[in-house]
Short mmCIF file of C-alpha atoms in Angstrom, two decimals:
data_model
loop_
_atom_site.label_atom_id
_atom_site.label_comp_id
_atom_site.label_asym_id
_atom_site.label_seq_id
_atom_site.Cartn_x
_atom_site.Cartn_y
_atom_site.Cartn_z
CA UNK X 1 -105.34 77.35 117.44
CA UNK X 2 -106.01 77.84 120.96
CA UNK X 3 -109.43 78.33 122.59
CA UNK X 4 -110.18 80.97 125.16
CA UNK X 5 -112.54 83.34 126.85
CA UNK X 6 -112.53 86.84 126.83
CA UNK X 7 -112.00 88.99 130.01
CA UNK X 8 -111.78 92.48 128.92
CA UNK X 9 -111.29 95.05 126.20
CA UNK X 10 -108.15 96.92 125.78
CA UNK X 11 -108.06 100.27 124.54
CA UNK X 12 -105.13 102.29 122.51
CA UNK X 13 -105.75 105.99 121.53
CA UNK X 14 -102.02 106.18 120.69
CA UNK X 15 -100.83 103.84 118.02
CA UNK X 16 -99.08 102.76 115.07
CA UNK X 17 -101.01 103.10 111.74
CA UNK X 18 -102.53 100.37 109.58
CA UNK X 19 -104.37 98.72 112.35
CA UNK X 20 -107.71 97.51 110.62
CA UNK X 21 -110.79 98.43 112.34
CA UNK X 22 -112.01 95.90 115.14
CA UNK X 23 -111.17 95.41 119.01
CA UNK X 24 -108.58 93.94 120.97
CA UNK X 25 -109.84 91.87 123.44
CA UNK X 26 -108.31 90.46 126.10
CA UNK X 27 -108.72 86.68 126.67
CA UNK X 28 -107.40 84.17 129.08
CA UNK X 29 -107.06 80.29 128.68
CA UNK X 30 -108.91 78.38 131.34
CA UNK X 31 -106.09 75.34 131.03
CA UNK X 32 -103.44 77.45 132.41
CA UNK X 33 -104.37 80.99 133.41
CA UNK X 34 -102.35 82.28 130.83
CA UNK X 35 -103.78 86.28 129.09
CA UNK X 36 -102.93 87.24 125.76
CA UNK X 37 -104.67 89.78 123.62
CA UNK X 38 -106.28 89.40 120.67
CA UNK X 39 -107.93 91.12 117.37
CA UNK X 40 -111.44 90.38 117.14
CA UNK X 41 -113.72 91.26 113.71
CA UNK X 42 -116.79 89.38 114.94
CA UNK X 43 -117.80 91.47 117.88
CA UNK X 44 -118.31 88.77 120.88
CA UNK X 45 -118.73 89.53 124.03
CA UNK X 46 -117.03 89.42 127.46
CA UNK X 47 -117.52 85.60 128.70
CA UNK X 48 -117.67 84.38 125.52
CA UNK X 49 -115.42 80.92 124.71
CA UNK X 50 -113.75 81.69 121.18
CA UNK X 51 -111.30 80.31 118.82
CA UNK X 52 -107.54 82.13 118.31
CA UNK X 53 -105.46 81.47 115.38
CA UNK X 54 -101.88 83.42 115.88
CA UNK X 55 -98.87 84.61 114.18
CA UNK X 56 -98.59 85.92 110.61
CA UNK X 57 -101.74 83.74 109.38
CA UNK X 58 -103.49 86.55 111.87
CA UNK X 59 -102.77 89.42 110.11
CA UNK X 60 -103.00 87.98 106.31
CA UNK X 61 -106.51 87.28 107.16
CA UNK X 62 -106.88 90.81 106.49
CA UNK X 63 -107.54 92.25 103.01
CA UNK X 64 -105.03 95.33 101.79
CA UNK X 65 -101.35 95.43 103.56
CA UNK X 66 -101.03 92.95 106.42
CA UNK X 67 -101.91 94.78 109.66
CA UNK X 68 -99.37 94.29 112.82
CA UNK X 69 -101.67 92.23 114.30
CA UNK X 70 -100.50 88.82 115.67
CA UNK X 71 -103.46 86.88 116.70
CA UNK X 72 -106.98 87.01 115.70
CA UNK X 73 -110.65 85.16 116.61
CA UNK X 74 -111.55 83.32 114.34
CA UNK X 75 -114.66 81.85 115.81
CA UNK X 76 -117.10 81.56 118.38
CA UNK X 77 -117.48 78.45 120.26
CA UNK X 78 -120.67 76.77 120.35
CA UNK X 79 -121.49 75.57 123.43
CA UNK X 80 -122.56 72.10 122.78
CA UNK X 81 -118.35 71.61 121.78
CA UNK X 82 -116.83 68.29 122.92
CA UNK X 83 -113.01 69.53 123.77
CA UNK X 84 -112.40 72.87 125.89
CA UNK X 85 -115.78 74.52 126.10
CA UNK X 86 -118.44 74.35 128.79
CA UNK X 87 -121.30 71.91 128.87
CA UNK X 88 -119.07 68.95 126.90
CA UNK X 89 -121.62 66.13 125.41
CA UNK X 90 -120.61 66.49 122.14
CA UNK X 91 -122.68 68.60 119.32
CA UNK X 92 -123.85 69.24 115.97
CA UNK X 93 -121.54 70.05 113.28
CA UNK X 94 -121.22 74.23 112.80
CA UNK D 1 -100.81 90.41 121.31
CA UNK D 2 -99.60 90.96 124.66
CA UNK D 3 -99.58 94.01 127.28
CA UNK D 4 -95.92 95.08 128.81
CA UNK D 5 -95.25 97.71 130.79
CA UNK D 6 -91.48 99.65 129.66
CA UNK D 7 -88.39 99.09 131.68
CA UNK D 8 -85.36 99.81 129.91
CA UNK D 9 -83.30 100.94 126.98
CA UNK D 10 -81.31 98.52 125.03
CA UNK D 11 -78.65 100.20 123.11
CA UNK D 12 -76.24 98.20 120.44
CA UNK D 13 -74.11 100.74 118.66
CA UNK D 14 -72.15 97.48 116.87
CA UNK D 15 -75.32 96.07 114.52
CA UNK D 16 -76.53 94.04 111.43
CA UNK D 17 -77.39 96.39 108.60
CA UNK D 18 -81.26 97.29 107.48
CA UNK D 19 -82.27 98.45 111.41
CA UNK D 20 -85.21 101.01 110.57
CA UNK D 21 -85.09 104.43 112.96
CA UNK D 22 -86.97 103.90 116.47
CA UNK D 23 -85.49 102.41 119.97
CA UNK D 24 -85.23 99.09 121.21
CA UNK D 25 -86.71 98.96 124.70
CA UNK D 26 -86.64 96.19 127.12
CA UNK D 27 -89.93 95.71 128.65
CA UNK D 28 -91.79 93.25 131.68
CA UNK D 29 -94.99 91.47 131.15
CA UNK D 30 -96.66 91.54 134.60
CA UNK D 31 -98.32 88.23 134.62
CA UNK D 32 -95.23 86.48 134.76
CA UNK D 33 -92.57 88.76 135.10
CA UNK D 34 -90.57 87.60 131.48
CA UNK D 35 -88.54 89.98 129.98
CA UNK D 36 -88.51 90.87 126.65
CA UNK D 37 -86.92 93.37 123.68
CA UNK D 38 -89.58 95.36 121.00
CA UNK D 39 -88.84 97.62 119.01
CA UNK D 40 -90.91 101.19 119.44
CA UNK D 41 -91.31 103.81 116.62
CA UNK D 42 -93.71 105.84 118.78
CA UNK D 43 -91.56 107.19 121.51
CA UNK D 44 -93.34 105.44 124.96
CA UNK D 45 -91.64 106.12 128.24
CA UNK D 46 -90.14 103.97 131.34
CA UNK D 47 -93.00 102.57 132.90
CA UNK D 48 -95.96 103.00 130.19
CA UNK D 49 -98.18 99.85 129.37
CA UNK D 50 -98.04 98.92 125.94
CA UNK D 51 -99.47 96.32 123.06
CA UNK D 52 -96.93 94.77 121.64
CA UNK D 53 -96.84 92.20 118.28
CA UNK D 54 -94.35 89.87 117.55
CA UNK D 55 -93.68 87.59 114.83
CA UNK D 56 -92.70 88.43 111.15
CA UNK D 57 -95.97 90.87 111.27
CA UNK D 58 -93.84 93.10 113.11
CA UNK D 59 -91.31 93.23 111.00
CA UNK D 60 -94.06 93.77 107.53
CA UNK D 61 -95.61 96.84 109.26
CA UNK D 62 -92.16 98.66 108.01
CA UNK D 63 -91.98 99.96 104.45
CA UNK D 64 -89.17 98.79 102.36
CA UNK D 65 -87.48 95.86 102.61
CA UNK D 66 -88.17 94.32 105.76
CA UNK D 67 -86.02 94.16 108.93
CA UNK D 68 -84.85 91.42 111.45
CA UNK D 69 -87.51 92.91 113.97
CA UNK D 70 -89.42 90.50 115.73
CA UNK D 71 -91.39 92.61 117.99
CA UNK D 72 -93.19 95.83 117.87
CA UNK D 73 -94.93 97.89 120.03
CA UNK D 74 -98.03 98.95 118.11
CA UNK D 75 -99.87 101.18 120.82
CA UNK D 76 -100.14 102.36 124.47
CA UNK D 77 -102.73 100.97 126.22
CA UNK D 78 -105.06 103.71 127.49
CA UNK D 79 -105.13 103.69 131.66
CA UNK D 80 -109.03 103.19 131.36
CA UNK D 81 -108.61 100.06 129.44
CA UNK D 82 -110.26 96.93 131.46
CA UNK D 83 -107.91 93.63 130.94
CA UNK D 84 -104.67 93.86 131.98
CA UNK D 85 -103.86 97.77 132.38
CA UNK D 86 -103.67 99.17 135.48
CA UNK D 87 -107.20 101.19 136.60
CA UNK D 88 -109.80 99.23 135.36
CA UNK D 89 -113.00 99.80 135.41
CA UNK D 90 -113.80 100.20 131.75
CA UNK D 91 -113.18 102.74 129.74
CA UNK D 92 -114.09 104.77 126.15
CA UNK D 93 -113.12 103.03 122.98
CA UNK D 94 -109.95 104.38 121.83
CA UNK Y 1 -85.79 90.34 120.53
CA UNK Y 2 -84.56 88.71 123.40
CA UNK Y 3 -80.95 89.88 124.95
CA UNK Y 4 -78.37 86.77 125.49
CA UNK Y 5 -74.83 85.79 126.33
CA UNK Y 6 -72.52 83.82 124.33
CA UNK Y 7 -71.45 81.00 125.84
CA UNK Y 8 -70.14 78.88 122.74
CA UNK Y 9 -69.81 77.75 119.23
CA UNK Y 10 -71.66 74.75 117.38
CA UNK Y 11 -69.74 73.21 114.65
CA UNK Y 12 -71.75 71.34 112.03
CA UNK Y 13 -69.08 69.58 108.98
CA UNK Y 14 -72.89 67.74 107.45
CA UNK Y 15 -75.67 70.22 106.91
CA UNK Y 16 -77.79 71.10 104.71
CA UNK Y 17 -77.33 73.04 101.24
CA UNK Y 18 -78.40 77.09 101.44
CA UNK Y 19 -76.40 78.12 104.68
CA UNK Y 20 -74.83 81.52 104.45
CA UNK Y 21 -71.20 82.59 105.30
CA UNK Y 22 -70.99 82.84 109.63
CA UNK Y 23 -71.44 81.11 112.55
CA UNK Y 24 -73.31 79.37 114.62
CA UNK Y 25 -73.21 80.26 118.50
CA UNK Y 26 -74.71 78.82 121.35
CA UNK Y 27 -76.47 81.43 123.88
CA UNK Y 28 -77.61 81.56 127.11
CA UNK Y 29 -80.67 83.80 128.48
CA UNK Y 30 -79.44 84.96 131.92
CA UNK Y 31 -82.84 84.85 132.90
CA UNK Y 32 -84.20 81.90 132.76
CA UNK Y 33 -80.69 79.74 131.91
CA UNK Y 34 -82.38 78.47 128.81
CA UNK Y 35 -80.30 77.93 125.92
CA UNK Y 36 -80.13 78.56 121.97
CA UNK Y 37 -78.61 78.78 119.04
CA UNK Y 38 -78.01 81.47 116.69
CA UNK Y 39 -76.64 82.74 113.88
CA UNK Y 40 -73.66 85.32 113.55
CA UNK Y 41 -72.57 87.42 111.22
CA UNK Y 42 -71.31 90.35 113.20
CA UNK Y 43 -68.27 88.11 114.69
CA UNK Y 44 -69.17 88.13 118.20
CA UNK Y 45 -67.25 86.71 121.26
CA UNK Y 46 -67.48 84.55 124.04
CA UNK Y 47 -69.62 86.41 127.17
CA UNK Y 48 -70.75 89.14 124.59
CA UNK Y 49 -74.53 90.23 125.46
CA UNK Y 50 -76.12 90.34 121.95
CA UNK Y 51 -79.79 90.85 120.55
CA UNK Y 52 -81.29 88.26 118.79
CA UNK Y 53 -84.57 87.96 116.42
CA UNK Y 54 -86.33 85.01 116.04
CA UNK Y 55 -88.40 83.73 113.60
CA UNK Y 56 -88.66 83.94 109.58
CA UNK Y 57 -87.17 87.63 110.03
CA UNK Y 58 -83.78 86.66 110.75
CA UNK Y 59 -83.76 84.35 107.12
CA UNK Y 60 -85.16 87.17 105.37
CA UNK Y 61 -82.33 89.41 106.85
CA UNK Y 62 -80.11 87.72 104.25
CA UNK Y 63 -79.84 88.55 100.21
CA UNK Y 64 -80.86 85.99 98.22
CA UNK Y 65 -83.14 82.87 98.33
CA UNK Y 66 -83.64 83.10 102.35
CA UNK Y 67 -81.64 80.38 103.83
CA UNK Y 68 -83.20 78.05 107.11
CA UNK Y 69 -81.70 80.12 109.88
CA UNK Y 70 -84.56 80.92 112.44
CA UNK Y 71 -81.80 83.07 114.52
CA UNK Y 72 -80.21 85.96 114.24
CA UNK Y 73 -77.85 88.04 116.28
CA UNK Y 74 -78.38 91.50 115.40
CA UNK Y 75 -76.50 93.76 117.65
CA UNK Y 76 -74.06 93.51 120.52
CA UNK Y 77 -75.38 94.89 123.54
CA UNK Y 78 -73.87 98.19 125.02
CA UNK Y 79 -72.24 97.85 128.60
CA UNK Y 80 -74.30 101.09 129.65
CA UNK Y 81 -77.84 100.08 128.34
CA UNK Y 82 -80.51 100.11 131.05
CA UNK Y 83 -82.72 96.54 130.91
CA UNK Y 84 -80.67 93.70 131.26
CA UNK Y 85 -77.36 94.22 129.90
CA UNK Y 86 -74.24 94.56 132.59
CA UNK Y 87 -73.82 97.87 134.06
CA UNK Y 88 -77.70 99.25 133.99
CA UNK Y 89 -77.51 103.18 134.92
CA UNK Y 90 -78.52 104.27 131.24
CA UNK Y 91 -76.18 105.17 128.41
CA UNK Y 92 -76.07 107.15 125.00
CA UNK Y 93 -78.11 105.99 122.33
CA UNK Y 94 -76.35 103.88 119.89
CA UNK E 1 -94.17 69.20 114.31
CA UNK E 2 -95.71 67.73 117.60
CA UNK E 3 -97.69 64.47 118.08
CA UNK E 4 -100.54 64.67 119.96
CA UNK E 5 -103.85 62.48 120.51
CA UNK E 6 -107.35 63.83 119.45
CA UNK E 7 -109.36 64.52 122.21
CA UNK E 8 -112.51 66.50 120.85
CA UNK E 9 -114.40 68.16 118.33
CA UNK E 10 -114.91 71.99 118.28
CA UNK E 11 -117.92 73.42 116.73
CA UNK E 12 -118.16 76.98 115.09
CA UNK E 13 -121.04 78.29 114.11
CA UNK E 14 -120.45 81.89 114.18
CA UNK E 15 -116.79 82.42 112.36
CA UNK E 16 -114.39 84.44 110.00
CA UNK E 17 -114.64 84.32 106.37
CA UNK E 18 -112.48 82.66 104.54
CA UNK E 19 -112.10 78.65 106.54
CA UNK E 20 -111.72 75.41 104.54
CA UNK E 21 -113.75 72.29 104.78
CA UNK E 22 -112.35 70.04 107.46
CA UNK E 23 -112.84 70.48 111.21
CA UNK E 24 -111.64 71.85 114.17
CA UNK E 25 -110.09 69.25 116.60
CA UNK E 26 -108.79 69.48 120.31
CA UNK E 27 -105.48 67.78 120.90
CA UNK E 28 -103.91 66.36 123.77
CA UNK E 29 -99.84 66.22 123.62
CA UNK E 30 -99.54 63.23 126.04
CA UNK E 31 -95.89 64.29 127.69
CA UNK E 32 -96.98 67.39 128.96
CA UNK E 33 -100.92 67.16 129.10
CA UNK E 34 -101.44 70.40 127.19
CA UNK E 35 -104.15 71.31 125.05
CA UNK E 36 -104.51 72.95 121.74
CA UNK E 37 -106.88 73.00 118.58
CA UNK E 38 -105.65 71.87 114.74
CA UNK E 39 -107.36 71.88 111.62
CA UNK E 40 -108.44 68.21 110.40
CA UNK E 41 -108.32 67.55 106.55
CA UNK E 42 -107.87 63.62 106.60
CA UNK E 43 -111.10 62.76 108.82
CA UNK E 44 -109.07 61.39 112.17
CA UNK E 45 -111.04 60.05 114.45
CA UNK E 46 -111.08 60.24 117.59
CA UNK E 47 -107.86 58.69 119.91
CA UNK E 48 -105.78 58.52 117.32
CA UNK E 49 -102.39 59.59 117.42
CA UNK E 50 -101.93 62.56 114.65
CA UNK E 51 -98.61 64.69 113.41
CA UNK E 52 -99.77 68.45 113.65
CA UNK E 53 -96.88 71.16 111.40
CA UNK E 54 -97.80 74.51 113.17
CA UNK E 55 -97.29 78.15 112.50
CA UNK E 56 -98.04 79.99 108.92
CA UNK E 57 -96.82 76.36 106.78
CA UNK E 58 -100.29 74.88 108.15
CA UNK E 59 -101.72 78.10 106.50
CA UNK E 60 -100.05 77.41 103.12
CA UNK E 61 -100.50 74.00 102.56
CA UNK E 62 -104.17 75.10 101.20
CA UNK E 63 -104.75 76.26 97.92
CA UNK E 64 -105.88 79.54 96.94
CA UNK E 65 -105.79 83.09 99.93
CA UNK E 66 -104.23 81.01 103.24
CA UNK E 67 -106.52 80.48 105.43
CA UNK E 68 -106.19 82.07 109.47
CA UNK E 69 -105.48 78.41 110.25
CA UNK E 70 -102.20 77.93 112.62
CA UNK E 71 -102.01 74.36 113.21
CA UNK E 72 -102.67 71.52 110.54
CA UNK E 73 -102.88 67.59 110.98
CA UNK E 74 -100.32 66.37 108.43
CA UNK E 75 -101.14 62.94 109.05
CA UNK E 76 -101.97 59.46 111.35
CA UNK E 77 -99.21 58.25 112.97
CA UNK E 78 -98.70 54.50 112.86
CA UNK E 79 -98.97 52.31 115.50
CA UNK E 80 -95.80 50.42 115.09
CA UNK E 81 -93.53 54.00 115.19
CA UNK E 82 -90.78 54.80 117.55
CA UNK E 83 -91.10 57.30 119.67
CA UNK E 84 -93.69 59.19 120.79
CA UNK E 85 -96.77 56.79 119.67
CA UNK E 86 -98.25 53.62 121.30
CA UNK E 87 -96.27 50.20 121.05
CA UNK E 88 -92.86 51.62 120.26
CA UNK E 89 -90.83 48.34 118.98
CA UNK E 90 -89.61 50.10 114.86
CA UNK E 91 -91.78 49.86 112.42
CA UNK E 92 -91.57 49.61 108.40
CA UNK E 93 -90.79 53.07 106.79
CA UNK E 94 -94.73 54.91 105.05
CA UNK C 1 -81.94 76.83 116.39
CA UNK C 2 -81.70 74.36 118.77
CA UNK C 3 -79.88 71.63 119.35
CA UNK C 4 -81.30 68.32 120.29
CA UNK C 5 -80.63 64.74 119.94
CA UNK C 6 -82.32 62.12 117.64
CA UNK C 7 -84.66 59.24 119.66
CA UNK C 8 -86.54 57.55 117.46
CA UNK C 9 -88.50 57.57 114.01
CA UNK C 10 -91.99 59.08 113.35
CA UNK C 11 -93.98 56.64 110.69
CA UNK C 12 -97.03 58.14 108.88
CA UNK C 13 -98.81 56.17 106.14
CA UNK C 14 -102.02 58.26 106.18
CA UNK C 15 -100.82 62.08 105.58
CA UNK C 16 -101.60 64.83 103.58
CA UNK C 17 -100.48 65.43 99.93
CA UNK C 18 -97.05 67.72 98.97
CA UNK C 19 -94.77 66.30 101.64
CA UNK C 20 -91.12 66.08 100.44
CA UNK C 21 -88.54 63.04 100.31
CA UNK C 22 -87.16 62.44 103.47
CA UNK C 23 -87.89 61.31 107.45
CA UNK C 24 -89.66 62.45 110.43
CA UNK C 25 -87.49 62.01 113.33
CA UNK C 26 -88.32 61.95 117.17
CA UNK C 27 -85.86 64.40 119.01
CA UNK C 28 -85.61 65.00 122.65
CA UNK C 29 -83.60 68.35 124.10
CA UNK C 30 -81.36 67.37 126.42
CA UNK C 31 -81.56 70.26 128.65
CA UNK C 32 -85.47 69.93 129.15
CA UNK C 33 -86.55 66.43 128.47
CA UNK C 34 -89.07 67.86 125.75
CA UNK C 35 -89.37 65.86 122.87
CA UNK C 36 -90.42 67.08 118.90
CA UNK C 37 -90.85 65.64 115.76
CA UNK C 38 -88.33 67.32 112.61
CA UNK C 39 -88.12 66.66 109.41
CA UNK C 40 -84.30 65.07 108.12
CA UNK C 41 -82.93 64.90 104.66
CA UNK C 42 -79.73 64.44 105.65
CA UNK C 43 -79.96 60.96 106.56
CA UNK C 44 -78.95 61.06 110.48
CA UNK C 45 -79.03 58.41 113.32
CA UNK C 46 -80.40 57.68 116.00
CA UNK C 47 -78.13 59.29 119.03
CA UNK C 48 -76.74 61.90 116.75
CA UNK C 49 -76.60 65.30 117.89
CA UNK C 50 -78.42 67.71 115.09
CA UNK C 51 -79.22 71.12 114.77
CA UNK C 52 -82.82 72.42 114.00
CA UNK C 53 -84.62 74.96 112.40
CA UNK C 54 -88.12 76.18 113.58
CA UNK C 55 -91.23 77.58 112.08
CA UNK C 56 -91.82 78.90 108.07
CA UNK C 57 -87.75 78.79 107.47
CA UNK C 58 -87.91 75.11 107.53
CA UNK C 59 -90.84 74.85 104.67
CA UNK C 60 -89.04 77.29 102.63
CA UNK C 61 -85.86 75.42 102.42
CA UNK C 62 -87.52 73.46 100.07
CA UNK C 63 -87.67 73.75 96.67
CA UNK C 64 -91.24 74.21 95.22
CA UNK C 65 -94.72 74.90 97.01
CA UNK C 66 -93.84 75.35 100.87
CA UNK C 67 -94.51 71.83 102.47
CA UNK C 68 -96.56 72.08 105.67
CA UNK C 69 -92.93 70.90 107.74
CA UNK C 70 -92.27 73.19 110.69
CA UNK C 71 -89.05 72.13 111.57
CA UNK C 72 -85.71 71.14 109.68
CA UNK C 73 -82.76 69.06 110.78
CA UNK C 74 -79.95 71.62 109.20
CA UNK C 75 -77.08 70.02 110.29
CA UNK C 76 -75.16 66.82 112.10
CA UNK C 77 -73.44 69.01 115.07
CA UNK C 78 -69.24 67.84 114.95
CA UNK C 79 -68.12 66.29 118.20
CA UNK C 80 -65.74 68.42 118.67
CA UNK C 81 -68.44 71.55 119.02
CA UNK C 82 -67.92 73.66 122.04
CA UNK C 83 -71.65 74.45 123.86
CA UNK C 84 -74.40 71.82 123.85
CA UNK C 85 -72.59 69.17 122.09
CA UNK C 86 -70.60 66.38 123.83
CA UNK C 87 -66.90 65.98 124.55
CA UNK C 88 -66.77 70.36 124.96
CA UNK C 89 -63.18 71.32 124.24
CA UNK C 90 -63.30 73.38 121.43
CA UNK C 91 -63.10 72.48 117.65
CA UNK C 92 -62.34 73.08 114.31
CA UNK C 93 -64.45 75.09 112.40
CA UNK C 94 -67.18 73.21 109.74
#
């Protein structure tokens, strides 16, 4: 997984069917600058640090047919994280 | 996912068996300037910014048996869109 | 997809059980002068520009119990495609 | 697979359906400084050197609907290993 | 695939459950310096040449439940190859 923080929504009006209902966001990752898009079911917010898991595992997350979706959020970071996100002093387990 | 903007055709008239219908188009991702090859089943032009997947979920959003696709373009990103389309400054849901 | 050049052949006498019938060719990306390996089945040449998938969609390509090929070369490149084949001023589709 | 060093915990409160039990870890791979998150079923501690399989087989290796996990800890790599691990002089086979 | 060159042996007492018979090997790619960890049943040496598969193909090679191994030493590559290999004069096919 990768963690990141989300800079933006992306909108499609014209696309492929089967795509599950949700947002893509788009997210950057502080380490290297680096944007990517990604599906998000949980509905956080721009600014937010939050855990990506990518490639097929994103889209059999899904119930029903597996969407064309290659990357997903699996999780919002809490901010008391040792590792990538703010304010690092270690925390309580989730 | 990742945003692209269209820059080419890619035609191969000598090919593996099992191709579905649709067009292979060469496209740029801004950020960094890569080039790369989806596959598009919903007719975008030269120069339209698109989300594309890649990974085996591209090639599962096809019915029947699945083909050696390995990237699909699975919607065109609205010009409002904030994140990495051109314009932005927000825009309606899609 | 990416697109490629050939730019030679691998031999391998010891391998493992479950390859299919073909070769293996080295490629080059133009681009960035990285290099690969792929497989063939279309019996490409030496300075060809082919299209290659990556990932668990070129093994599942092939009948059978899918063998551990993680690329595949799935078309030869037309001279007149526009994107980043030789000879870029558009051409019939394939 | 990669070897990398554990770095960090990160903490989840708010996340997807459908995780295991184990945590969340931030990695370090040492040659190239570069960061990433793996899923922790052996209760690694912090500093040690760890083998991480990534991609949809670190999904798989759980029972039951796979998990939207990418990146797995397959185990503790020994101290006396060559390569990539501290004091590289052979060691005795696992 | 890739080709890449064997440097050293990866020992792991403490791992997880369901991984096969065989080694984990330290490989560096010539061409970039960058170093991985693949998983040999073939029985190679240090110095050889090999040739690699990446990502689910090399778990599925297996026989039984999908180990979580993301990449597979496939073959020994012959001196003799043309491409990446040493001594590049051509050769006889495998």
């Amino acid at each position: 997984m990768i963690s990141a923080v989300v800079t933006g929504n992306v909108w499609s009006t014209r696309r492929v069917d089967g795509l599950p209902s949700g947002a893509f966001l788009e997210l950057e990752i502080p380490a290297t600058g680096a944007r990517m898009i990604a599906f998000d079911v949980l509905g956080v917010g721009l600014g937010e640090h939050v855990l990506v898991a990518q490639g097929s595992v994103a889209s059999h997350w899904f119930t029903g047919p597996p969407p064309p979706v290659d990357a997903l959020i699996i999780g919002s970071i809490d901010a008391g994280s040792t590792g990538s996100a703010p304010g690092s002093e270690g925390g309580p387990p989730g």
